[in-house]
PDB file of C-alpha atoms in Angstrom:
ATOM      1  CA  MET A   1      11.774 -19.784  -2.067  1.00  0.00           C
ATOM      2  CA  GLY A   2      10.574 -18.746  -5.515  1.00  0.00           C
ATOM      3  CA  ILE A   3       6.984 -18.169  -4.402  1.00  0.00           C
ATOM      4  CA  PRO A   4       4.927 -16.215  -6.986  1.00  0.00           C
ATOM      5  CA  LEU A   5       4.248 -12.639  -5.863  1.00  0.00           C
ATOM      6  CA  ALA A   6       2.078  -9.826  -7.166  1.00  0.00           C
ATOM      7  CA  PRO A   7       4.042  -6.827  -8.520  1.00  0.00           C
ATOM      8  CA  GLY A   8       3.115  -4.788  -5.455  1.00  0.00           C
ATOM      9  CA  ASP A   9       4.566  -7.458  -3.135  1.00  0.00           C
ATOM     10  CA  GLU A  10       7.753  -8.125  -5.087  1.00  0.00           C
ATOM     11  CA  PRO A  11       9.849  -5.289  -3.524  1.00  0.00           C
ATOM     12  CA  ASN A  12       9.248  -6.936  -0.123  1.00  0.00           C
ATOM     13  CA  ARG A  13      10.146 -10.463  -1.251  1.00  0.00           C
ATOM     14  CA  ALA A  14      12.757 -11.191   1.440  1.00  0.00           C
ATOM     15  CA  CYS A  15      10.412 -10.236   4.284  1.00  0.00           C
ATOM     16  CA  ILE A  16       7.447 -12.001   2.681  1.00  0.00           C
ATOM     17  CA  GLN A  17       9.439 -15.194   2.242  1.00  0.00           C
ATOM     18  CA  LEU A  18      10.283 -15.169   5.957  1.00  0.00           C
ATOM     19  CA  TYR A  19       6.592 -14.799   6.818  1.00  0.00           C
ATOM     20  CA  HIS A  20       5.633 -17.488   4.314  1.00  0.00           C
ATOM     21  CA  HIS A  21       8.225 -19.907   5.699  1.00  0.00           C
ATOM     22  CA  VAL A  22       6.967 -19.429   9.262  1.00  0.00           C
ATOM     23  CA  ALA A  23       3.226 -19.500   8.530  1.00  0.00           C
ATOM     24  CA  ALA A  24       3.252 -22.318   5.983  1.00  0.00           C
ATOM     25  CA  GLN A  25       4.589 -24.806   8.532  1.00  0.00           C
ATOM     26  CA  GLU A  26       0.909 -25.702   9.031  1.00  0.00           C
ATOM     27  CA  GLU A  27      -2.178 -25.436   6.814  1.00  0.00           C
ATOM     28  CA  LEU A  28      -3.971 -22.142   7.535  1.00  0.00           C
ATOM     29  CA  ARG A  29      -6.725 -22.243   4.910  1.00  0.00           C
ATOM     30  CA  GLY A  30     -10.093 -21.932   6.630  1.00  0.00           C
ATOM     31  CA  LYS A  31      -8.536 -21.446  10.084  1.00  0.00           C
ATOM     32  CA  ASN A  32      -8.822 -18.684  12.682  1.00  0.00           C
ATOM     33  CA  VAL A  33      -5.347 -17.136  12.920  1.00  0.00           C
ATOM     34  CA  LEU A  34      -3.805 -14.642  15.341  1.00  0.00           C
ATOM     35  CA  GLU A  35      -0.596 -12.738  14.689  1.00  0.00           C
ATOM     36  CA  VAL A  36       0.999 -11.143  17.749  1.00  0.00           C
ATOM     37  CA  SER A  37       3.144  -8.032  17.150  1.00  0.00           C
ATOM     38  CA  CYS A  38       2.148  -7.391  13.537  1.00  0.00           C
ATOM     39  CA  GLY A  39       4.084  -4.119  13.160  1.00  0.00           C
ATOM     40  CA  HIS A  40       2.828  -2.170  10.159  1.00  0.00           C
ATOM     41  CA  GLY A  41       0.839  -5.133   8.882  1.00  0.00           C
ATOM     42  CA  GLY A  42       2.521  -6.065   5.623  1.00  0.00           C
ATOM     43  CA  GLY A  43       3.034  -9.687   6.664  1.00  0.00           C
ATOM     44  CA  ALA A  44      -0.547  -9.967   7.879  1.00  0.00           C
ATOM     45  CA  SER A  45      -1.831  -8.600   4.581  1.00  0.00           C
ATOM     46  CA  TYR A  46       0.225 -11.036   2.535  1.00  0.00           C
ATOM     47  CA  LEU A  47      -0.660 -14.116   4.591  1.00  0.00           C
ATOM     48  CA  THR A  48      -4.371 -13.294   4.556  1.00  0.00           C
ATOM     49  CA  ARG A  49      -4.341 -12.962   0.783  1.00  0.00           C
ATOM     50  CA  ALA A  50      -2.033 -15.900   0.046  1.00  0.00           C
ATOM     51  CA  LEU A  51      -2.970 -18.567   2.602  1.00  0.00           C
ATOM     52  CA  GLU A  52      -6.724 -17.854   2.824  1.00  0.00           C
ATOM     53  CA  PRO A  53      -7.466 -18.279   6.539  1.00  0.00           C
ATOM     54  CA  LYS A  54     -11.072 -18.011   7.700  1.00  0.00           C
ATOM     55  CA  SER A  55     -10.057 -14.997   9.797  1.00  0.00           C
ATOM     56  CA  TYR A  56      -6.754 -13.274  10.516  1.00  0.00           C
ATOM     57  CA  THR A  57      -6.483 -11.091  13.625  1.00  0.00           C
ATOM     58  CA  ALA A  58      -3.319  -8.986  13.802  1.00  0.00           C
ATOM     59  CA  LEU A  59      -2.405  -7.461  17.155  1.00  0.00           C
ATOM     60  CA  ASP A  60       0.206  -4.886  18.095  1.00  0.00           C
ATOM     61  CA  LEU A  61       0.951  -2.808  21.190  1.00  0.00           C
ATOM     62  CA  ASN A  62       1.458   0.427  19.241  1.00  0.00           C
ATOM     63  CA  PRO A  63      -1.889   2.251  18.694  1.00  0.00           C
ATOM     64  CA  ALA A  64      -0.406   4.509  16.001  1.00  0.00           C
ATOM     65  CA  GLY A  65       0.800   1.432  14.140  1.00  0.00           C
ATOM     66  CA  ILE A  66      -2.623  -0.191  14.370  1.00  0.00           C
ATOM     67  CA  ASN A  67      -4.274   2.959  13.002  1.00  0.00           C
ATOM     68  CA  PHE A  68      -1.798   2.883  10.112  1.00  0.00           C
ATOM     69  CA  CYS A  69      -2.597  -0.787   9.434  1.00  0.00           C
ATOM     70  CA  LYS A  70      -6.340  -0.147   9.351  1.00  0.00           C
ATOM     71  CA  GLN A  71      -5.865   2.524   6.694  1.00  0.00           C
ATOM     72  CA  ARG A  72      -3.196   0.737   4.651  1.00  0.00           C
ATOM     73  CA  HIS A  73      -4.284  -2.904   4.610  1.00  0.00           C
ATOM     74  CA  ARG A  74      -7.969  -3.320   3.822  1.00  0.00           C
ATOM     75  CA  VAL A  75      -8.244  -7.032   3.114  1.00  0.00           C
ATOM     76  CA  ASP A  76     -11.310  -9.223   3.573  1.00  0.00           C
ATOM     77  CA  GLY A  77     -10.974 -11.337   6.702  1.00  0.00           C
ATOM     78  CA  LEU A  78      -8.150  -9.244   8.177  1.00  0.00           C
ATOM     79  CA  THR A  79      -8.727  -7.355  11.441  1.00  0.00           C
ATOM     80  CA  PHE A  80      -6.251  -5.207  13.375  1.00  0.00           C
ATOM     81  CA  VAL A  81      -6.414  -4.938  17.170  1.00  0.00           C
ATOM     82  CA  GLN A  82      -4.360  -2.983  19.688  1.00  0.00           C
ATOM     83  CA  GLY A  83      -3.191  -5.115  22.598  1.00  0.00           C
ATOM     84  CA  ASP A  84      -0.406  -6.517  24.750  1.00  0.00           C
ATOM     85  CA  ALA A  85       1.451  -9.705  23.781  1.00  0.00           C
ATOM     86  CA  GLU A  86       1.779 -10.657  27.448  1.00  0.00           C
ATOM     87  CA  ASN A  87      -1.942 -10.130  28.175  1.00  0.00           C
ATOM     88  CA  LEU A  88      -3.770 -11.152  25.021  1.00  0.00           C
ATOM     89  CA  PRO A  89      -7.319  -9.707  24.901  1.00  0.00           C
ATOM     90  CA  PHE A  90      -8.951 -12.891  23.587  1.00  0.00           C
ATOM     91  CA  GLU A  91     -10.913 -15.786  25.023  1.00  0.00           C
ATOM     92  CA  SER A  92      -9.197 -19.087  25.732  1.00  0.00           C
ATOM     93  CA  ASP A  93      -9.096 -21.988  23.243  1.00  0.00           C
ATOM     94  CA  PHE A  94     -10.170 -19.880  20.269  1.00  0.00           C
ATOM     95  CA  PHE A  95      -7.420 -19.688  17.630  1.00  0.00           C
ATOM     96  CA  ASP A  96      -6.199 -22.460  15.344  1.00  0.00           C
ATOM     97  CA  ALA A  97      -2.792 -20.834  14.885  1.00  0.00           C
ATOM     98  CA  VAL A  98      -0.755 -18.081  16.511  1.00  0.00           C
ATOM     99  CA  ILE A  99       2.048 -16.439  14.516  1.00  0.00           C
ATOM    100  CA  ASN A 100       4.913 -14.379  15.908  1.00  0.00           C
ATOM    101  CA  VAL A 101       7.780 -13.152  13.721  1.00  0.00           C
ATOM    102  CA  GLU A 102      10.895 -11.327  14.936  1.00  0.00           C
ATOM    103  CA  ALA A 103       9.283  -9.610  17.932  1.00  0.00           C
ATOM    104  CA  SER A 104       9.614 -11.667  21.106  1.00  0.00           C
ATOM    105  CA  HIS A 105      13.168 -10.485  21.852  1.00  0.00           C
ATOM    106  CA  CYS A 106      11.540  -7.152  22.785  1.00  0.00           C
ATOM    107  CA  TYR A 107       9.127  -8.623  25.348  1.00  0.00           C
ATOM    108  CA  ARG A 108       9.755  -8.045  29.043  1.00  0.00           C
ATOM    109  CA  ASN A 109       8.439 -11.475  30.027  1.00  0.00           C
ATOM    110  CA  PHE A 110       8.876 -14.025  27.264  1.00  0.00           C
ATOM    111  CA  PRO A 111       7.624 -17.001  29.360  1.00  0.00           C
ATOM    112  CA  LYS A 112       4.417 -15.061  30.110  1.00  0.00           C
ATOM    113  CA  PHE A 113       3.916 -14.553  26.380  1.00  0.00           C
ATOM    114  CA  LEU A 114       4.279 -18.289  25.755  1.00  0.00           C
ATOM    115  CA  THR A 115       1.711 -18.988  28.467  1.00  0.00           C
ATOM    116  CA  GLU A 116      -0.711 -16.568  26.801  1.00  0.00           C
ATOM    117  CA  VAL A 117      -0.147 -18.224  23.423  1.00  0.00           C
ATOM    118  CA  GLU A 118      -1.024 -21.611  24.940  1.00  0.00           C
ATOM    119  CA  ARG A 119      -4.140 -20.155  26.551  1.00  0.00           C
ATOM    120  CA  VAL A 120      -5.659 -18.721  23.361  1.00  0.00           C
ATOM    121  CA  LEU A 121      -4.819 -21.721  21.169  1.00  0.00           C
ATOM    122  CA  ARG A 122      -7.258 -24.570  20.705  1.00  0.00           C
ATOM    123  CA  PRO A 123      -5.898 -27.942  21.844  1.00  0.00           C
ATOM    124  CA  GLY A 124      -3.926 -29.639  19.105  1.00  0.00           C
ATOM    125  CA  ARG A 125      -3.323 -26.355  17.256  1.00  0.00           C
ATOM    126  CA  HIS A 126      -0.095 -24.565  16.475  1.00  0.00           C
ATOM    127  CA  PHE A 127       2.221 -21.716  17.406  1.00  0.00           C
ATOM    128  CA  LEU A 128       4.312 -20.687  14.375  1.00  0.00           C
ATOM    129  CA  TYR A 129       7.311 -18.687  15.478  1.00  0.00           C
ATOM    130  CA  ALA A 130      10.604 -17.131  14.376  1.00  0.00           C
ATOM    131  CA  ASP A 131      13.070 -14.899  16.183  1.00  0.00           C
ATOM    132  CA  PHE A 132      16.733 -14.435  17.049  1.00  0.00           C
ATOM    133  CA  ARG A 133      18.941 -14.269  20.110  1.00  0.00           C
ATOM    134  CA  PHE A 134      22.567 -13.352  20.727  1.00  0.00           C
ATOM    135  CA  ALA A 135      24.809 -16.050  22.159  1.00  0.00           C
ATOM    136  CA  ASP A 136      24.616 -14.689  25.707  1.00  0.00           C
ATOM    137  CA  GLY A 137      20.806 -14.963  25.690  1.00  0.00           C
ATOM    138  CA  MET A 138      20.537 -18.366  24.013  1.00  0.00           C
ATOM    139  CA  ALA A 139      20.372 -20.534  27.147  1.00  0.00           C
ATOM    140  CA  LYS A 140      17.599 -18.410  28.668  1.00  0.00           C
ATOM    141  CA  TRP A 141      15.625 -18.496  25.401  1.00  0.00           C
ATOM    142  CA  GLU A 142      15.918 -22.261  25.043  1.00  0.00           C
ATOM    143  CA  LYS A 143      15.005 -22.820  28.703  1.00  0.00           C
ATOM    144  CA  ALA A 144      11.826 -20.727  28.355  1.00  0.00           C
ATOM    145  CA  MET A 145      10.732 -22.690  25.296  1.00  0.00           C
ATOM    146  CA  ALA A 146      11.535 -26.045  26.896  1.00  0.00           C
ATOM    147  CA  GLU A 147       9.474 -25.153  29.974  1.00  0.00           C
ATOM    148  CA  ALA A 148       6.533 -23.656  28.051  1.00  0.00           C
ATOM    149  CA  PRO A 149       3.161 -25.488  28.054  1.00  0.00           C
ATOM    150  CA  LEU A 150       3.686 -26.217  24.350  1.00  0.00           C
ATOM    151  CA  LYS A 151       5.340 -29.093  22.495  1.00  0.00           C
ATOM    152  CA  ILE A 152       8.075 -28.343  19.935  1.00  0.00           C
ATOM    153  CA  LEU A 153       7.246 -30.290  16.766  1.00  0.00           C
ATOM    154  CA  HIS A 154      10.188 -29.028  14.734  1.00  0.00           C
ATOM    155  CA  GLN A 155      12.730 -26.253  14.579  1.00  0.00           C
ATOM    156  CA  ARG A 156      15.192 -24.925  12.046  1.00  0.00           C
ATOM    157  CA  ASN A 157      18.170 -22.594  12.078  1.00  0.00           C
ATOM    158  CA  ILE A 158      17.455 -20.099   9.291  1.00  0.00           C
ATOM    159  CA  SER A 159      20.402 -17.771   9.936  1.00  0.00           C
ATOM    160  CA  ALA A 160      21.897 -18.320   6.469  1.00  0.00           C
ATOM    161  CA  GLU A 161      18.605 -17.578   4.722  1.00  0.00           C
ATOM    162  CA  VAL A 162      17.984 -14.459   6.815  1.00  0.00           C
ATOM    163  CA  LEU A 163      21.513 -13.240   6.058  1.00  0.00           C
ATOM    164  CA  ARG A 164      20.850 -13.622   2.329  1.00  0.00           C
ATOM    165  CA  GLY A 165      17.655 -11.612   2.762  1.00  0.00           C
ATOM    166  CA  MET A 166      19.539  -8.862   4.592  1.00  0.00           C
ATOM    167  CA  ASN A 167      22.106  -8.720   1.795  1.00  0.00           C
ATOM    168  CA  ARG A 168      19.369  -8.517  -0.815  1.00  0.00           C
ATOM    169  CA  ASN A 169      17.525  -5.780   1.087  1.00  0.00           C
ATOM    170  CA  SER A 170      20.557  -3.663   2.040  1.00  0.00           C
ATOM    171  CA  PRO A 171      20.539  -1.200  -0.888  1.00  0.00           C
ATOM    172  CA  ARG A 172      16.804  -0.536  -0.534  1.00  0.00           C
ATOM    173  CA  SER A 173      17.069  -0.242   3.250  1.00  0.00           C
ATOM    174  CA  GLN A 174      19.960   2.203   3.005  1.00  0.00           C
ATOM    175  CA  ASP A 175      17.986   4.341   0.577  1.00  0.00           C
ATOM    176  CA  LEU A 176      14.935   4.393   2.864  1.00  0.00           C
ATOM    177  CA  ILE A 177      17.087   5.265   5.881  1.00  0.00           C
ATOM    178  CA  ALA A 178      18.774   8.134   4.021  1.00  0.00           C
ATOM    179  CA  ARG A 179      15.452   9.554   2.823  1.00  0.00           C
ATOM    180  CA  HIS A 180      13.331   9.140   5.940  1.00  0.00           C
ATOM    181  CA  LEU A 181      15.548   9.256   9.045  1.00  0.00           C
ATOM    182  CA  PRO A 182      17.564  12.154  10.468  1.00  0.00           C
ATOM    183  CA  LYS A 183      21.291  11.572  10.202  1.00  0.00           C
ATOM    184  CA  PHE A 184      21.781  10.889  13.911  1.00  0.00           C
ATOM    185  CA  LEU A 185      19.442   7.877  13.604  1.00  0.00           C
ATOM    186  CA  HIS A 186      21.092   6.348  10.528  1.00  0.00           C
ATOM    187  CA  ALA A 187      23.235   3.874  12.480  1.00  0.00           C
ATOM    188  CA  LEU A 188      20.253   2.763  14.575  1.00  0.00           C
ATOM    189  CA  GLY A 189      18.127   2.394  11.452  1.00  0.00           C
ATOM    190  CA  ALA A 190      20.828   0.353   9.726  1.00  0.00           C
ATOM    191  CA  ASP A 191      21.063  -1.963  12.728  1.00  0.00           C
ATOM    192  CA  PHE A 192      17.278  -2.369  12.927  1.00  0.00           C
ATOM    193  CA  ALA A 193      17.075  -3.190   9.210  1.00  0.00           C
ATOM    194  CA  GLY A 194      20.091  -5.496   9.263  1.00  0.00           C
ATOM    195  CA  VAL A 195      21.924  -3.468   6.612  1.00  0.00           C
ATOM    196  CA  LYS A 196      25.145  -5.093   5.447  1.00  0.00           C
ATOM    197  CA  GLY A 197      27.934  -4.063   7.830  1.00  0.00           C
ATOM    198  CA  SER A 198      25.607  -3.205  10.726  1.00  0.00           C
ATOM    199  CA  ARG A 199      26.015  -4.756  14.174  1.00  0.00           C
ATOM    200  CA  ILE A 200      23.151  -7.220  13.643  1.00  0.00           C
ATOM    201  CA  HIS A 201      24.417  -8.216  10.200  1.00  0.00           C
ATOM    202  CA  LYS A 202      27.958  -8.808  11.486  1.00  0.00           C
ATOM    203  CA  ALA A 203      26.715 -10.826  14.474  1.00  0.00           C
ATOM    204  CA  LEU A 204      24.610 -13.059  12.227  1.00  0.00           C
ATOM    205  CA  ASN A 205      27.439 -13.440   9.729  1.00  0.00           C
ATOM    206  CA  HIS A 206      29.939 -14.407  12.431  1.00  0.00           C
ATOM    207  CA  GLY A 207      27.630 -16.808  14.273  1.00  0.00           C
ATOM    208  CA  GLU A 208      27.269 -14.589  17.338  1.00  0.00           C
ATOM    209  CA  LEU A 209      23.522 -14.401  16.703  1.00  0.00           C
ATOM    210  CA  SER A 210      21.196 -17.280  15.850  1.00  0.00           C
ATOM    211  CA  TYR A 211      17.919 -16.904  13.925  1.00  0.00           C
ATOM    212  CA  ARG A 212      15.505 -19.816  14.221  1.00  0.00           C
ATOM    213  CA  SER A 213      12.000 -20.859  13.258  1.00  0.00           C
ATOM    214  CA  TYR A 214       9.765 -23.174  15.280  1.00  0.00           C
ATOM    215  CA  CYS A 215       6.458 -24.997  15.102  1.00  0.00           C
ATOM    216  CA  PHE A 216       4.851 -25.720  18.486  1.00  0.00           C
ATOM    217  CA  GLU A 217       1.664 -27.626  19.262  1.00  0.00           C
ATOM    218  CA  LYS A 218      -0.707 -27.157  22.181  1.00  0.00           C
ATOM    219  CA  PRO A 219      -1.168 -30.607  23.708  1.00  0.00           C
ATOM    220  CA  THR A 220      -4.626 -32.119  23.741  1.00  0.00           C
ATOM    221  CA  ALA A 221      -6.165 -33.743  26.771  1.00  0.00           C
ATOM    222  CA  LYS A 222      -5.448 -37.468  26.850  1.00  0.00           C
ATOM    223  CA  GLY A 223      -7.726 -39.217  24.398  1.00  0.00           C
ATOM    224  CA  ALA A 224      -9.095 -35.946  22.995  1.00  0.00           C
ATOM    225  CA  SER A 225      -9.033 -34.789  19.371  1.00  0.00           C
ATOM    226  CA  PRO A 226      -8.220 -31.276  18.111  1.00  0.00           C
ATOM    227  CA  GLY A 227     -11.518 -31.331  16.171  1.00  0.00           C
TER     228      GLY A 227
END
C-alpha cells in the first residue's frame, strides 16, 4: 500500500497494512470506534494514531492480553476492555464503526457475534471486517453473513495480498518462533503466523483457503438519517 509509517511501526508493515485496508473502508476521523478481539493491541494503537477517531475502544476476551495492552499502548483516546465478542458489554446504538480482523473463525457462535455487532452500531454506521475460511466452511460463513441484520456494501478477496504479507513476514516470524517458543510448539507457531511452507500458507497459496474483507452497514429505519 505504500502508506507512510513511523520507524517503530515499519517492522510490522504487513500487519498494519491489513488493518489499514480494513479500517479505511470508511472515514473514522472523529468517530467512536470499537475493535472486537484486539489481541495484543498493535492494530488498535496504529489506527488510533493514524486515523484519529474520537475514541477507540479495543476489546479482547483474554484478561492477560488486555493487561499487556494497557501497559504497552498508552495512546490518547485508546481504551482497552476485557469482554466477550458474543456478549458485548456496551449499550445499543453507540458506536460509529466496529472493526474485527482475523478473529471470528475462533468464535463459537459467529451469527451471535454479528447480531451483537448490529446491536452496538448506530443506524447507518459500519462494520469493517476481515477474516478467512477453509473451503469446507465457506458455505456456512457466507450463509451467516447473508442472514445477518447487516447490509454488505462491498467485499474483496484479499488472499493474494495476505499471501504476499506472509512471505514478507516469514523470516522475522521464524526468528521470533525460534527465540520465544519451545521446540515442540514451533510447528503450531509457524501455522499461526502463516510462515512460508506452513499449513495455512499452503492452503492460501493453493486456493483451499479464502481471505476476504468486507464493509457492512447497519440499516436505518425507513426515512431516518444516520445523523
